């Protein structure tokens, strides 16, 4: 289980609120947020929910076998990069588990992917247990399974493609920040 597990309703409320923020920000801003690559280098990753909601994700908080749900935000404005595409799932892998496909985008044993399921867009941010492959990213809407150690390749369920990775690094304070934008198109299409 993850230490953060918002319901589908919570997710929809979050995305609706972020959508409202993008409207307020004006058409230029909204246009940028609907780009296929909404996150940028140096973006902050803030907790989407839980007791640390709105605070930066720190490497020291991540525990092997759990996931953190975050959102990429503009470091200057602190606004989400995208109304519905900014979600990020961070996973700390067990030592030695990371595969070559994930290493270029990882910060040590920490990997980050879009949390928008490539099936129908639900949050893919749960960590599987028995029957789902311990430590894999699960979308609980229809059971898609992604392997965080192997560049989020699909292990099961209806998802047609892997989750795009978000290349990450640690800043001087141990906070997780984006090293570049997502490696692929986000969501179902
Ligand atoms: S939306 Fe994720 S499995 Fe269907």
CSV table of C-alpha atoms and ligand atoms in Angstrom, one decimal:
chain,number,residue,atom,x,y,z
A,1,UNK,CA,0.0,0.0,0.0
A,2,UNK,CA,1.1,3.6,-0.5
A,3,UNK,CA,1.2,6.1,2.3
A,4,UNK,CA,-1.0,8.2,0.1
A,5,UNK,CA,-4.2,6.8,-1.4
A,6,UNK,CA,-6.7,9.5,-2.5
A,7,UNK,CA,-9.9,8.3,-3.9
A,8,UNK,CA,-11.0,8.8,-7.5
A,9,UNK,CA,-13.3,11.6,-6.2
A,10,UNK,CA,-10.3,13.4,-4.6
A,11,UNK,CA,-8.3,13.1,-7.8
A,12,UNK,CA,-11.2,14.6,-9.8
A,13,UNK,CA,-11.5,17.5,-7.2
A,14,UNK,CA,-7.8,18.1,-7.5
A,15,UNK,CA,-7.8,18.2,-11.2
A,16,UNK,CA,-10.9,20.4,-11.3
A,17,UNK,CA,-9.2,22.9,-8.9
A,18,UNK,CA,-6.0,22.9,-11.0
A,19,UNK,CA,-8.1,23.5,-14.1
A,20,UNK,CA,-9.7,26.5,-12.5
A,21,UNK,CA,-6.3,27.8,-11.6
A,22,UNK,CA,-5.2,27.5,-15.3
A,23,UNK,CA,-8.2,29.5,-16.4
A,24,UNK,CA,-7.4,32.2,-13.9
A,25,UNK,CA,-3.8,32.3,-15.2
A,26,UNK,CA,-5.0,33.3,-18.6
A,27,UNK,CA,-4.9,31.9,-22.1
A,28,UNK,CA,-1.2,31.9,-22.6
A,29,UNK,CA,-0.6,30.0,-19.4
A,30,UNK,CA,-3.4,27.5,-20.2
A,31,UNK,CA,-1.9,26.9,-23.6
A,32,UNK,CA,1.5,26.0,-22.1
A,33,UNK,CA,-0.2,23.7,-19.6
A,34,UNK,CA,-2.0,21.7,-22.3
A,35,UNK,CA,1.3,20.9,-24.0
A,36,UNK,CA,2.3,17.3,-24.2
A,37,UNK,CA,5.4,18.0,-22.1
A,38,UNK,CA,4.2,20.1,-19.2
A,39,UNK,CA,6.9,19.6,-16.7
A,40,UNK,CA,10.3,21.4,-17.2
A,41,UNK,CA,13.8,21.2,-15.8
A,42,UNK,CA,14.0,22.5,-12.2
A,43,UNK,CA,10.3,22.1,-11.6
A,44,UNK,CA,9.5,21.4,-7.9
A,45,UNK,CA,7.6,18.3,-7.0
A,46,UNK,CA,5.1,18.9,-4.2
A,47,UNK,CA,3.0,16.4,-2.4
A,48,UNK,CA,-0.5,16.2,-3.9
A,49,UNK,CA,-2.1,14.9,-0.7
A,50,UNK,CA,-1.5,13.6,2.8
A,51,UNK,CA,-0.1,15.4,5.8
A,52,UNK,CA,2.7,17.0,3.7
A,53,UNK,CA,0.3,18.2,1.0
A,54,UNK,CA,1.8,21.2,-0.8
A,55,UNK,CA,5.3,20.7,0.6
A,56,UNK,CA,8.3,19.6,-1.5
A,57,UNK,CA,9.0,15.9,-1.7
A,58,UNK,CA,12.3,15.1,0.0
A,59,UNK,CA,14.4,12.0,-0.8
A,60,UNK,CA,14.6,11.2,2.9
A,61,UNK,CA,10.8,10.8,3.1
A,62,UNK,CA,10.7,8.0,0.5
A,63,UNK,CA,10.7,4.5,1.8
A,64,UNK,CA,11.3,1.4,-0.2
A,65,UNK,CA,7.9,-0.2,-1.2
A,66,UNK,CA,5.8,2.9,-0.9
A,67,UNK,CA,4.9,5.6,-3.4
A,68,UNK,CA,4.3,9.3,-3.1
A,69,UNK,CA,1.9,11.2,-5.3
A,70,UNK,CA,3.2,14.6,-6.3
A,71,UNK,CA,2.6,17.3,-8.8
A,72,UNK,CA,5.1,19.2,-10.9
A,73,UNK,CA,4.9,22.9,-10.3
A,74,UNK,CA,6.5,26.0,-11.7
A,75,UNK,CA,9.2,26.9,-9.2
A,76,UNK,CA,8.5,30.6,-9.6
A,77,UNK,CA,4.7,30.7,-9.6
A,78,UNK,CA,4.2,27.5,-7.6
A,79,UNK,CA,1.3,26.7,-10.0
A,80,UNK,CA,0.8,23.2,-11.3
A,81,UNK,CA,2.2,22.8,-14.8
A,82,UNK,CA,-0.9,21.2,-16.1
A,83,UNK,CA,-4.5,20.9,-15.0
A,84,UNK,CA,-4.7,17.1,-15.5
A,85,UNK,CA,-1.3,16.0,-16.7
A,86,UNK,CA,0.9,17.2,-13.9
A,87,UNK,CA,0.6,14.2,-11.6
A,88,UNK,CA,3.7,12.3,-10.7
A,89,UNK,CA,4.2,9.0,-8.9
A,90,UNK,CA,7.5,8.6,-7.1
A,91,UNK,CA,8.8,5.3,-6.0
A,92,UNK,CA,11.9,4.3,-4.1
A,93,UNK,CA,13.2,1.0,-5.4
A,94,UNK,CA,15.0,-1.6,-3.3
A,95,UNK,CA,18.8,-1.4,-3.7
A,96,UNK,CA,20.0,-3.1,-6.9
A,97,UNK,CA,16.5,-3.5,-8.4
A,98,UNK,CA,16.6,-0.6,-10.8
A,99,UNK,CA,17.2,-1.7,-14.4
A,100,UNK,CA,19.2,0.0,-17.1
A,101,UNK,CA,16.0,1.4,-18.8
A,102,UNK,CA,15.2,3.5,-15.7
A,103,UNK,CA,18.7,4.6,-14.6
A,104,UNK,CA,19.1,7.6,-16.9
A,105,UNK,CA,16.0,9.2,-15.4
A,106,UNK,CA,16.4,8.2,-11.8
A,107,UNK,CA,17.9,9.9,-8.8
A,108,UNK,CA,19.7,7.0,-7.2
A,109,UNK,CA,17.0,4.4,-6.4
A,110,UNK,CA,14.2,6.9,-6.8
A,111,UNK,CA,12.2,6.9,-10.0
A,112,UNK,CA,9.3,9.2,-11.1
A,113,UNK,CA,6.6,8.7,-13.7
A,114,UNK,CA,3.4,10.4,-14.9
A,115,UNK,CA,0.6,9.2,-12.6
A,116,UNK,CA,-1.9,9.5,-15.4
A,117,UNK,CA,-2.8,5.9,-16.4
A,118,UNK,CA,-2.4,5.4,-20.1
A,119,UNK,CA,-5.7,3.4,-20.2
A,120,UNK,CA,-8.3,5.9,-19.3
A,121,UNK,CA,-6.5,8.5,-17.2
A,122,UNK,CA,-7.1,7.4,-13.6
A,123,UNK,CA,-4.4,8.0,-11.1
A,124,UNK,CA,-1.8,5.2,-11.4
A,125,UNK,CA,-0.1,5.7,-8.0
A,126,UNK,CA,-0.9,2.7,-5.9
A,127,UNK,CA,1.8,0.2,-5.0
A,128,UNK,CA,0.9,-3.4,-5.6
A,129,UNK,CA,1.1,-6.2,-3.1
A,130,UNK,CA,0.4,-9.9,-3.5
A,131,UNK,CA,-1.1,-10.8,-6.8
A,132,UNK,CA,-0.1,-7.6,-8.4
A,133,UNK,CA,3.6,-7.9,-8.1
A,134,UNK,CA,5.0,-6.4,-5.0
A,135,UNK,CA,6.3,-2.9,-5.5
A,136,UNK,CA,4.7,-2.3,-8.9
A,137,UNK,CA,2.6,0.8,-9.7
A,138,UNK,CA,-1.1,-0.1,-9.9
A,139,UNK,CA,-4.0,1.8,-11.4
A,140,UNK,CA,-6.9,0.7,-9.3
A,141,UNK,CA,-9.6,1.7,-11.8
A,142,UNK,CA,-9.1,-1.3,-14.0
A,143,UNK,CA,-6.0,-3.0,-12.7
A,144,UNK,CA,-3.2,-1.9,-15.0
A,145,UNK,CA,0.2,-2.7,-13.6
A,146,UNK,CA,3.5,-0.9,-14.4
A,147,UNK,CA,7.0,-1.9,-13.4
A,148,UNK,CA,8.7,1.1,-11.8
A,149,UNK,CA,12.1,-0.6,-12.0
A,150,UNK,CA,11.9,-1.1,-15.8
A,151,UNK,CA,10.8,2.4,-17.1
A,152,UNK,CA,7.2,1.7,-16.1
A,153,UNK,CA,6.7,-1.0,-18.7
A,154,UNK,CA,3.2,-2.5,-18.6
A,155,UNK,CA,3.1,-5.8,-16.7
A,156,UNK,CA,-0.7,-6.4,-16.9
A,157,UNK,CA,-4.1,-4.9,-17.3
A,158,UNK,CA,-5.6,-2.9,-20.2
A,159,UNK,CA,-3.0,-0.1,-20.3
A,160,UNK,CA,-1.7,0.1,-23.9
A,161,UNK,CA,1.7,1.7,-23.1
A,162,UNK,CA,4.1,2.5,-20.3
A,163,UNK,CA,3.9,5.6,-18.1
A,164,UNK,CA,6.2,8.4,-19.3
A,165,UNK,CA,9.2,8.9,-17.0
A,166,UNK,CA,9.9,12.2,-15.3
A,167,UNK,CA,13.7,12.6,-15.2
A,168,UNK,CA,14.6,13.7,-11.7
A,169,UNK,CA,17.5,14.8,-9.5
A,170,UNK,CA,18.1,16.0,-6.0
A,171,UNK,CA,18.8,19.6,-5.2
A,172,UNK,CA,21.2,20.8,-2.6
A,173,UNK,CA,18.6,20.4,0.1
A,174,UNK,CA,17.7,16.8,-0.8
A,175,UNK,CA,14.5,17.8,-2.5
A,176,UNK,CA,13.4,16.0,-5.6
A,177,UNK,CA,13.2,18.2,-8.6
A,178,UNK,CA,12.6,17.6,-12.3
A,179,UNK,CA,15.7,17.3,-14.4
A,180,UNK,CA,13.8,17.6,-17.7
A,181,UNK,CA,10.2,17.2,-19.0
A,182,UNK,CA,8.3,13.9,-19.3
A,183,UNK,CA,9.9,11.4,-21.7
A,184,UNK,CA,6.7,10.8,-23.6
A,185,UNK,CA,3.1,11.7,-24.2
A,186,UNK,CA,1.0,11.7,-21.0
A,187,UNK,CA,-2.3,9.9,-20.5
A,188,UNK,CA,-4.4,7.7,-22.8
A,189,UNK,CA,-3.7,9.6,-26.0
B,1,LIG,S1,-7.7,3.9,-16.2
B,1,LIG,FE1,-6.1,2.8,-15.3
B,1,LIG,S2,-6.5,0.8,-15.7
B,1,LIG,FE2,-8.2,1.8,-16.7
